[in-house]
Amino acid sequence: MFNLILFGPPGSGKGTQSEKLTSKYNLKHLSTGDLLRNEIQSQTALGNEAKKLMDKGHLVPDEVVTGMISSALDSNQKCNGFLFDGFPRTSAQAEALDRLLDLKKAPIAILLALEVSEEELVRRLFKRGETSGRSDDNNDTVIRERIIEYHRKTSPVAEHYQRKGKVVMVKGEGSVDEIFSALCKEIDSRINEKHD
Ligand code: AP5
Ligand code: MG
């Protein structure tokens, strides 16, 4: 089993690259943002509570996302590995994920961190906000708040995996295909190592 985290600030291209990577390496894509938006769409109690926080650019509580990830791991026992997108986003989430993967004897193999300037992040999110219908994309204050949350609560996740020697930084600006190639190069050099 090959488990990887695709890491980076809002708008860094995690979702875009995840689609290509999961298809190439036959991994299960787990995006907590997508799972939460599905809950909102279905108007569940969890979705209604999460929406209030997401619309302000704030994170939803750790227990909520960790619970969703735990169920997803249980219902995909046979897959080749997981690509985590937008999770873990706090130190507590990283610790919870490590515990869940320890039970499977399949720890995180690599954290690939997309590096994109703040100016470019804001530009991309605003542009997407014109068409996406995502309520957290069309407001400058909310976009900035998402980036502040990232620096305040999410960047420690990279330090957590840095201490385990798992972090690789990849330039997240350029064409989608160039960035995809750079990510594949890093994965290819590790995927045949023994991880289970
Ligand atoms: P989430 O859905 O995870 O959003 P995000 O991390 O804020 O980032 P995005 O999904 O907007 O960006 P991305 O990095 O996936 O980039 P994308 O490929 O889309 O989270 C949303 C909210 O849910 C959070 O704010 C929080 O409230 C909550 N949440 C989610 N997970 C949570 C967790 N674990 N704990 C607590 N709360 C959680 O690309 C962005 C745009 O750029 C697109 O338009 C794309 O077409 C374009 N683009 C991509 N690549 C390029 C390129 N190379 N050049 C030019 N444009 C590009
Ligand atoms: Mg995304």
PDB file of C-alpha atoms and ligand atoms in Angstrom:
ATOM      1  CA  MET A   1       0.000   0.000   0.000  1.00  0.00           C
ATOM      2  CA  PHE A   2       1.368   3.441  -1.009  1.00  0.00           C
ATOM      3  CA  ASN A   3      -0.090   6.354   0.951  1.00  0.00           C
ATOM      4  CA  LEU A   4       0.723   9.933   0.104  1.00  0.00           C
ATOM      5  CA  ILE A   5      -0.295  13.394   1.203  1.00  0.00           C
ATOM      6  CA  LEU A   6      -0.633  16.128  -1.410  1.00  0.00           C
ATOM      7  CA  PHE A   7      -0.064  19.256   0.628  1.00  0.00           C
ATOM      8  CA  GLY A   8      -0.292  22.960  -0.042  1.00  0.00           C
ATOM      9  CA  PRO A   9      -2.252  26.137   0.593  1.00  0.00           C
ATOM     10  CA  PRO A  10      -5.747  26.822  -0.813  1.00  0.00           C
ATOM     11  CA  GLY A  11      -5.527  27.091  -4.588  1.00  0.00           C
ATOM     12  CA  SER A  12      -2.116  25.421  -4.863  1.00  0.00           C
ATOM     13  CA  GLY A  13      -3.478  22.768  -7.244  1.00  0.00           C
ATOM     14  CA  LYS A  14      -4.061  19.824  -4.894  1.00  0.00           C
ATOM     15  CA  GLY A  15      -7.405  18.873  -6.449  1.00  0.00           C
ATOM     16  CA  THR A  16      -6.187  19.328 -10.025  1.00  0.00           C
ATOM     17  CA  GLN A  17      -3.090  17.182  -9.526  1.00  0.00           C
ATOM     18  CA  SER A  18      -4.893  14.604  -7.358  1.00  0.00           C
ATOM     19  CA  GLU A  19      -7.188  13.664 -10.238  1.00  0.00           C
ATOM     20  CA  LYS A  20      -4.221  12.957 -12.510  1.00  0.00           C
ATOM     21  CA  LEU A  21      -2.166  11.174  -9.852  1.00  0.00           C
ATOM     22  CA  THR A  22      -4.962   8.900  -8.625  1.00  0.00           C
ATOM     23  CA  SER A  23      -5.690   7.886 -12.181  1.00  0.00           C
ATOM     24  CA  LYS A  24      -2.030   7.184 -13.039  1.00  0.00           C
ATOM     25  CA  TYR A  25      -1.161   5.287  -9.836  1.00  0.00           C
ATOM     26  CA  ASN A  26      -4.596   3.782  -9.169  1.00  0.00           C
ATOM     27  CA  LEU A  27      -4.908   5.343  -5.710  1.00  0.00           C
ATOM     28  CA  LYS A  28      -8.085   6.223  -3.821  1.00  0.00           C
ATOM     29  CA  HIS A  29      -8.545  10.030  -3.700  1.00  0.00           C
ATOM     30  CA  LEU A  30      -9.648  11.277  -0.270  1.00  0.00           C
ATOM     31  CA  SER A  31     -10.383  15.012  -0.239  1.00  0.00           C
ATOM     32  CA  THR A  32     -11.966  16.220   2.999  1.00  0.00           C
ATOM     33  CA  GLY A  33     -13.092  19.388   1.187  1.00  0.00           C
ATOM     34  CA  ASP A  34     -14.991  17.271  -1.382  1.00  0.00           C
ATOM     35  CA  LEU A  35     -16.440  15.015   1.347  1.00  0.00           C
ATOM     36  CA  LEU A  36     -17.662  18.094   3.247  1.00  0.00           C
ATOM     37  CA  ARG A  37     -19.160  19.659   0.100  1.00  0.00           C
ATOM     38  CA  ASN A  38     -21.037  16.364  -0.514  1.00  0.00           C
ATOM     39  CA  GLU A  39     -22.473  16.607   3.011  1.00  0.00           C
ATOM     40  CA  ILE A  40     -23.531  20.221   2.317  1.00  0.00           C
ATOM     41  CA  GLN A  41     -25.141  19.180  -0.954  1.00  0.00           C
ATOM     42  CA  SER A  42     -27.100  16.443   0.842  1.00  0.00           C
ATOM     43  CA  GLN A  43     -28.100  18.940   3.566  1.00  0.00           C
ATOM     44  CA  THR A  44     -27.051  16.633   6.410  1.00  0.00           C
ATOM     45  CA  ALA A  45     -26.670  18.018   9.949  1.00  0.00           C
ATOM     46  CA  LEU A  46     -22.889  17.648   9.598  1.00  0.00           C
ATOM     47  CA  GLY A  47     -22.963  19.517   6.276  1.00  0.00           C
ATOM     48  CA  ASN A  48     -25.087  22.360   7.638  1.00  0.00           C
ATOM     49  CA  GLU A  49     -22.693  22.882  10.587  1.00  0.00           C
ATOM     50  CA  ALA A  50     -19.596  22.608   8.379  1.00  0.00           C
ATOM     51  CA  LYS A  51     -20.967  25.154   5.881  1.00  0.00           C
ATOM     52  CA  LYS A  52     -21.100  27.893   8.514  1.00  0.00           C
ATOM     53  CA  LEU A  53     -17.356  27.492   9.165  1.00  0.00           C
ATOM     54  CA  MET A  54     -16.327  26.921   5.530  1.00  0.00           C
ATOM     55  CA  ASP A  55     -18.149  30.070   4.431  1.00  0.00           C
ATOM     56  CA  LYS A  56     -15.943  32.063   6.817  1.00  0.00           C
ATOM     57  CA  GLY A  57     -12.756  30.340   5.628  1.00  0.00           C
ATOM     58  CA  HIS A  58     -12.329  28.558   8.966  1.00  0.00           C
ATOM     59  CA  LEU A  59     -11.477  24.912   9.506  1.00  0.00           C
ATOM     60  CA  VAL A  60     -14.140  22.470  10.664  1.00  0.00           C
ATOM     61  CA  PRO A  61     -13.434  20.574  13.923  1.00  0.00           C
ATOM     62  CA  ASP A  62     -10.763  17.866  13.872  1.00  0.00           C
ATOM     63  CA  GLU A  63     -13.145  15.130  15.118  1.00  0.00           C
ATOM     64  CA  VAL A  64     -15.484  15.739  12.162  1.00  0.00           C
ATOM     65  CA  VAL A  65     -12.869  15.292   9.425  1.00  0.00           C
ATOM     66  CA  THR A  66     -10.999  12.545  11.244  1.00  0.00           C
ATOM     67  CA  GLY A  67     -14.268  10.613  11.568  1.00  0.00           C
ATOM     68  CA  MET A  68     -14.925  10.978   7.828  1.00  0.00           C
ATOM     69  CA  ILE A  69     -11.414   9.772   6.972  1.00  0.00           C
ATOM     70  CA  SER A  70     -11.653   6.838   9.362  1.00  0.00           C
ATOM     71  CA  SER A  71     -14.883   5.646   7.670  1.00  0.00           C
ATOM     72  CA  ALA A  72     -13.353   6.107   4.222  1.00  0.00           C
ATOM     73  CA  LEU A  73     -10.328   4.008   5.179  1.00  0.00           C
ATOM     74  CA  ASP A  74     -12.633   1.273   6.487  1.00  0.00           C
ATOM     75  CA  SER A  75     -14.735   1.187   3.353  1.00  0.00           C
ATOM     76  CA  ASN A  76     -11.731   0.988   0.990  1.00  0.00           C
ATOM     77  CA  GLN A  77      -9.781  -1.899   2.524  1.00  0.00           C
ATOM     78  CA  LYS A  78      -8.567  -3.372  -0.757  1.00  0.00           C
ATOM     79  CA  CYS A  79      -7.163  -0.345  -2.591  1.00  0.00           C
ATOM     80  CA  ASN A  80      -3.532   0.173  -3.683  1.00  0.00           C
ATOM     81  CA  GLY A  81      -3.167   3.188  -1.448  1.00  0.00           C
ATOM     82  CA  PHE A  82      -4.667   6.552  -0.556  1.00  0.00           C
ATOM     83  CA  LEU A  83      -3.959  10.058  -1.773  1.00  0.00           C
ATOM     84  CA  PHE A  84      -4.918  12.513   0.974  1.00  0.00           C
ATOM     85  CA  ASP A  85      -5.876  15.968  -0.368  1.00  0.00           C
ATOM     86  CA  GLY A  86      -6.623  18.756   2.124  1.00  0.00           C
ATOM     87  CA  PHE A  87      -6.072  16.372   5.043  1.00  0.00           C
ATOM     88  CA  PRO A  88      -4.402  16.379   7.528  1.00  0.00           C
ATOM     89  CA  ARG A  89      -4.742  20.106   8.155  1.00  0.00           C
ATOM     90  CA  THR A  90      -3.753  20.364  11.832  1.00  0.00           C
ATOM     91  CA  SER A  91      -1.174  18.602  14.012  1.00  0.00           C
ATOM     92  CA  ALA A  92      -4.002  16.737  15.784  1.00  0.00           C
ATOM     93  CA  GLN A  93      -5.297  15.461  12.421  1.00  0.00           C
ATOM     94  CA  ALA A  94      -1.775  14.322  11.456  1.00  0.00           C
ATOM     95  CA  GLU A  95      -1.428  12.381  14.694  1.00  0.00           C
ATOM     96  CA  ALA A  96      -4.868  10.807  14.216  1.00  0.00           C
ATOM     97  CA  LEU A  97      -4.006   9.815  10.635  1.00  0.00           C
ATOM     98  CA  ASP A  98      -0.705   8.250  11.726  1.00  0.00           C
ATOM     99  CA  ARG A  99      -2.566   6.166  14.308  1.00  0.00           C
ATOM    100  CA  LEU A 100      -5.145   4.996  11.752  1.00  0.00           C
ATOM    101  CA  LEU A 101      -2.456   4.059   9.221  1.00  0.00           C
ATOM    102  CA  ASP A 102      -0.333   2.327  11.870  1.00  0.00           C
ATOM    103  CA  LEU A 103      -3.252  -0.043  12.382  1.00  0.00           C
ATOM    104  CA  LYS A 104      -2.965  -0.893   8.685  1.00  0.00           C
ATOM    105  CA  LYS A 105       0.843  -1.081   8.899  1.00  0.00           C
ATOM    106  CA  ALA A 106       0.894   1.346   5.973  1.00  0.00           C
ATOM    107  CA  PRO A 107       2.308   4.704   7.088  1.00  0.00           C
ATOM    108  CA  ILE A 108       2.549   7.814   4.929  1.00  0.00           C
ATOM    109  CA  ALA A 109       5.282   7.203   2.337  1.00  0.00           C
ATOM    110  CA  ILE A 110       5.671  10.825   1.248  1.00  0.00           C
ATOM    111  CA  LEU A 111       4.209  14.300   1.676  1.00  0.00           C
ATOM    112  CA  LEU A 112       4.465  16.292  -1.552  1.00  0.00           C
ATOM    113  CA  ALA A 113       4.159  20.018  -0.830  1.00  0.00           C
ATOM    114  CA  LEU A 114       3.118  22.345  -3.655  1.00  0.00           C
ATOM    115  CA  GLU A 115       4.795  25.753  -3.398  1.00  0.00           C
ATOM    116  CA  VAL A 116       2.853  28.670  -4.884  1.00  0.00           C
ATOM    117  CA  SER A 117       3.150  32.402  -4.150  1.00  0.00           C
ATOM    118  CA  GLU A 118       0.299  34.050  -2.277  1.00  0.00           C
ATOM    119  CA  GLU A 119      -0.361  36.411  -5.174  1.00  0.00           C
ATOM    120  CA  GLU A 120      -0.882  33.458  -7.527  1.00  0.00           C
ATOM    121  CA  LEU A 121      -3.125  31.627  -4.999  1.00  0.00           C
ATOM    122  CA  VAL A 122      -5.439  34.609  -4.676  1.00  0.00           C
ATOM    123  CA  ARG A 123      -5.504  35.089  -8.452  1.00  0.00           C
ATOM    124  CA  ARG A 124      -6.445  31.427  -9.062  1.00  0.00           C
ATOM    125  CA  LEU A 125      -9.144  31.310  -6.375  1.00  0.00           C
ATOM    126  CA  PHE A 126     -10.757  34.545  -7.519  1.00  0.00           C
ATOM    127  CA  LYS A 127     -10.768  33.333 -11.096  1.00  0.00           C
ATOM    128  CA  ARG A 128     -12.382  30.037 -10.102  1.00  0.00           C
ATOM    129  CA  GLY A 129     -14.912  31.937  -7.966  1.00  0.00           C
ATOM    130  CA  GLU A 130     -16.344  33.455 -11.158  1.00  0.00           C
ATOM    131  CA  THR A 131     -17.673  30.034 -12.195  1.00  0.00           C
ATOM    132  CA  SER A 132     -17.288  27.412  -9.444  1.00  0.00           C
ATOM    133  CA  GLY A 133     -20.261  28.262  -7.264  1.00  0.00           C
ATOM    134  CA  ARG A 134     -17.990  27.667  -4.256  1.00  0.00           C
ATOM    135  CA  SER A 135     -19.082  30.274  -1.721  1.00  0.00           C
ATOM    136  CA  ASP A 136     -15.575  30.387  -0.197  1.00  0.00           C
ATOM    137  CA  ASP A 137     -14.015  31.468  -3.537  1.00  0.00           C
ATOM    138  CA  ASN A 138     -15.832  34.675  -4.361  1.00  0.00           C
ATOM    139  CA  ASN A 139     -14.919  36.919  -1.456  1.00  0.00           C
ATOM    140  CA  ASP A 140     -11.500  38.486  -0.874  1.00  0.00           C
ATOM    141  CA  THR A 141     -11.823  38.386   2.943  1.00  0.00           C
ATOM    142  CA  VAL A 142     -12.713  34.676   2.942  1.00  0.00           C
ATOM    143  CA  ILE A 143      -9.890  33.793   0.542  1.00  0.00           C
ATOM    144  CA  ARG A 144      -7.383  35.669   2.747  1.00  0.00           C
ATOM    145  CA  GLU A 145      -8.810  33.977   5.864  1.00  0.00           C
ATOM    146  CA  ARG A 146      -8.314  30.526   4.303  1.00  0.00           C
ATOM    147  CA  ILE A 147      -4.672  31.407   3.644  1.00  0.00           C
ATOM    148  CA  ILE A 148      -4.230  32.728   7.208  1.00  0.00           C
ATOM    149  CA  GLU A 149      -5.735  29.485   8.611  1.00  0.00           C
ATOM    150  CA  TYR A 150      -3.263  27.565   6.469  1.00  0.00           C
ATOM    151  CA  HIS A 151      -0.253  29.413   7.904  1.00  0.00           C
ATOM    152  CA  ARG A 152      -1.579  29.296  11.449  1.00  0.00           C
ATOM    153  CA  LYS A 153      -2.846  25.720  11.731  1.00  0.00           C
ATOM    154  CA  THR A 154      -1.842  23.705   8.675  1.00  0.00           C
ATOM    155  CA  SER A 155       1.827  24.500   8.062  1.00  0.00           C
ATOM    156  CA  PRO A 156       2.806  22.617  11.303  1.00  0.00           C
ATOM    157  CA  VAL A 157       1.640  19.438   9.522  1.00  0.00           C
ATOM    158  CA  ALA A 158       4.618  19.734   7.153  1.00  0.00           C
ATOM    159  CA  GLU A 159       6.941  20.068  10.157  1.00  0.00           C
ATOM    160  CA  HIS A 160       5.376  16.918  11.671  1.00  0.00           C
ATOM    161  CA  TYR A 161       6.266  14.876   8.564  1.00  0.00           C
ATOM    162  CA  GLN A 162       9.581  16.709   8.084  1.00  0.00           C
ATOM    163  CA  ARG A 163      10.687  15.188  11.388  1.00  0.00           C
ATOM    164  CA  LYS A 164       9.972  11.771   9.845  1.00  0.00           C
ATOM    165  CA  GLY A 165      11.963  12.674   6.706  1.00  0.00           C
ATOM    166  CA  LYS A 166       8.882  12.408   4.454  1.00  0.00           C
ATOM    167  CA  VAL A 167       8.588  15.907   2.971  1.00  0.00           C
ATOM    168  CA  VAL A 168       9.432  16.863  -0.610  1.00  0.00           C
ATOM    169  CA  MET A 169       8.769  20.394  -1.888  1.00  0.00           C
ATOM    170  CA  VAL A 170       7.631  20.756  -5.503  1.00  0.00           C
ATOM    171  CA  LYS A 171       7.230  23.986  -7.471  1.00  0.00           C
ATOM    172  CA  GLY A 172       3.470  24.457  -7.910  1.00  0.00           C
ATOM    173  CA  GLU A 173       3.656  27.205 -10.561  1.00  0.00           C
ATOM    174  CA  GLY A 174       3.902  26.478 -14.275  1.00  0.00           C
ATOM    175  CA  SER A 175       1.688  24.347 -16.476  1.00  0.00           C
ATOM    176  CA  VAL A 176      -0.452  21.586 -14.950  1.00  0.00           C
ATOM    177  CA  ASP A 177       1.530  19.012 -16.970  1.00  0.00           C
ATOM    178  CA  GLU A 178       4.926  20.324 -15.846  1.00  0.00           C
ATOM    179  CA  ILE A 179       3.864  20.142 -12.208  1.00  0.00           C
ATOM    180  CA  PHE A 180       2.381  16.667 -12.757  1.00  0.00           C
ATOM    181  CA  SER A 181       5.703  15.435 -14.194  1.00  0.00           C
ATOM    182  CA  ALA A 182       7.637  16.822 -11.229  1.00  0.00           C
ATOM    183  CA  LEU A 183       5.254  15.058  -8.802  1.00  0.00           C
ATOM    184  CA  CYS A 184       5.460  11.756 -10.734  1.00  0.00           C
ATOM    185  CA  LYS A 185       9.263  11.889 -10.651  1.00  0.00           C
ATOM    186  CA  GLU A 186       9.203  12.029  -6.852  1.00  0.00           C
ATOM    187  CA  ILE A 187       6.604   9.263  -6.572  1.00  0.00           C
ATOM    188  CA  ASP A 188       8.370   6.987  -9.067  1.00  0.00           C
ATOM    189  CA  SER A 189      11.571   7.130  -7.063  1.00  0.00           C
ATOM    190  CA  ARG A 190       9.742   5.861  -3.963  1.00  0.00           C
ATOM    191  CA  ILE A 191       6.764   3.782  -5.014  1.00  0.00           C
ATOM    192  CA  ASN A 192       8.732   0.577  -5.456  1.00  0.00           C
ATOM    193  CA  GLU A 193      10.280   0.798  -2.005  1.00  0.00           C
ATOM    194  CA  LYS A 194       8.616  -1.534   0.467  1.00  0.00           C
ATOM    195  CA  HIS A 195       5.884   0.332   2.374  1.00  0.00           C
ATOM    196  CA  ASP A 196       3.761  -2.463   3.775  1.00  0.00           C
TER     197      ASP A 196
HETATM  198  P1  AP5 B   1     -10.642  22.359   0.422  1.00  0.00           P
HETATM  199  O1  AP5 B   1     -11.724  21.924  -0.455  1.00  0.00           O
HETATM  200  O2  AP5 B   1      -9.595  21.392   0.812  1.00  0.00           O
HETATM  201  O3  AP5 B   1     -10.025  23.646  -0.234  1.00  0.00           O
HETATM  202  P2  AP5 B   1      -8.593  24.335  -0.125  1.00  0.00           P
HETATM  203  O4  AP5 B   1      -7.519  23.535   0.484  1.00  0.00           O
HETATM  204  O5  AP5 B   1      -8.898  25.652   0.492  1.00  0.00           O
HETATM  205  O6  AP5 B   1      -8.114  24.473  -1.534  1.00  0.00           O
HETATM  206  P3  AP5 B   1      -8.795  24.342  -2.921  1.00  0.00           P
HETATM  207  O7  AP5 B   1      -9.526  23.044  -3.037  1.00  0.00           O
HETATM  208  O8  AP5 B   1      -9.552  25.577  -3.177  1.00  0.00           O
HETATM  209  O9  AP5 B   1      -7.502  24.357  -3.823  1.00  0.00           O
HETATM  210  P4  AP5 B   1      -6.599  23.171  -4.384  1.00  0.00           P
HETATM  211  O10 AP5 B   1      -5.261  23.216  -3.739  1.00  0.00           O
HETATM  212  O11 AP5 B   1      -7.315  21.864  -4.396  1.00  0.00           O
HETATM  213  O12 AP5 B   1      -6.390  23.700  -5.848  1.00  0.00           O
HETATM  214  P5  AP5 B   1      -7.235  23.357  -7.179  1.00  0.00           P
HETATM  215  O13 AP5 B   1      -6.647  22.190  -7.870  1.00  0.00           O
HETATM  216  O14 AP5 B   1      -8.667  23.348  -6.861  1.00  0.00           O
HETATM  217  O15 AP5 B   1     -11.252  22.950   1.785  1.00  0.00           O
HETATM  218  C1  AP5 B   1     -12.342  23.847   1.778  1.00  0.00           C
HETATM  219  C2  AP5 B   1     -12.788  24.100   3.215  1.00  0.00           C
HETATM  220  O16 AP5 B   1     -13.254  22.876   3.798  1.00  0.00           O
HETATM  221  C3  AP5 B   1     -11.700  24.590   4.181  1.00  0.00           C
HETATM  222  O17 AP5 B   1     -11.552  26.000   4.130  1.00  0.00           O
HETATM  223  C4  AP5 B   1     -12.253  24.107   5.524  1.00  0.00           C
HETATM  224  O18 AP5 B   1     -13.285  24.953   5.977  1.00  0.00           O
HETATM  225  C5  AP5 B   1     -12.873  22.780   5.169  1.00  0.00           C
HETATM  226  N1  AP5 B   1     -11.922  21.644   5.305  1.00  0.00           N
HETATM  227  C6  AP5 B   1     -11.482  20.838   4.299  1.00  0.00           C
HETATM  228  N2  AP5 B   1     -10.630  19.916   4.781  1.00  0.00           N
HETATM  229  C7  AP5 B   1     -10.524  20.159   6.113  1.00  0.00           C
HETATM  230  C8  AP5 B   1      -9.771  19.543   7.155  1.00  0.00           C
HETATM  231  N3  AP5 B   1      -8.955  18.510   6.920  1.00  0.00           N
HETATM  232  N4  AP5 B   1      -9.901  20.050   8.417  1.00  0.00           N
HETATM  233  C9  AP5 B   1     -10.720  21.089   8.677  1.00  0.00           C
HETATM  234  N5  AP5 B   1     -11.455  21.721   7.732  1.00  0.00           N
HETATM  235  C10 AP5 B   1     -11.364  21.255   6.451  1.00  0.00           C
HETATM  236  O19 AP5 B   1      -6.852  24.642  -8.048  1.00  0.00           O
HETATM  237  C11 AP5 B   1      -7.357  25.928  -7.725  1.00  0.00           C
HETATM  238  C12 AP5 B   1      -7.643  26.694  -9.026  1.00  0.00           C
HETATM  239  O20 AP5 B   1      -6.411  26.918  -9.714  1.00  0.00           O
HETATM  240  C13 AP5 B   1      -8.547  25.924 -10.009  1.00  0.00           C
HETATM  241  O21 AP5 B   1      -9.377  26.827 -10.663  1.00  0.00           O
HETATM  242  C14 AP5 B   1      -7.540  25.287 -10.975  1.00  0.00           C
HETATM  243  O22 AP5 B   1      -8.100  25.086 -12.247  1.00  0.00           O
HETATM  244  C15 AP5 B   1      -6.432  26.328 -11.004  1.00  0.00           C
HETATM  245  N6  AP5 B   1      -5.109  25.729 -11.240  1.00  0.00           N
HETATM  246  C16 AP5 B   1      -4.640  24.536 -10.790  1.00  0.00           C
HETATM  247  N7  AP5 B   1      -3.370  24.325 -11.197  1.00  0.00           N
HETATM  248  C17 AP5 B   1      -3.020  25.419 -11.910  1.00  0.00           C
HETATM  249  C18 AP5 B   1      -1.825  25.805 -12.593  1.00  0.00           C
HETATM  250  N8  AP5 B   1      -0.750  25.010 -12.628  1.00  0.00           N
HETATM  251  N9  AP5 B   1      -1.800  27.016 -13.220  1.00  0.00           N
HETATM  252  C19 AP5 B   1      -2.907  27.829 -13.185  1.00  0.00           C
HETATM  253  N10 AP5 B   1      -4.077  27.519 -12.573  1.00  0.00           N
HETATM  254  C20 AP5 B   1      -4.126  26.318 -11.931  1.00  0.00           C
HETATM  255 MG    MG B   2      -9.118  21.172  -3.481  1.00  0.00          MG
END
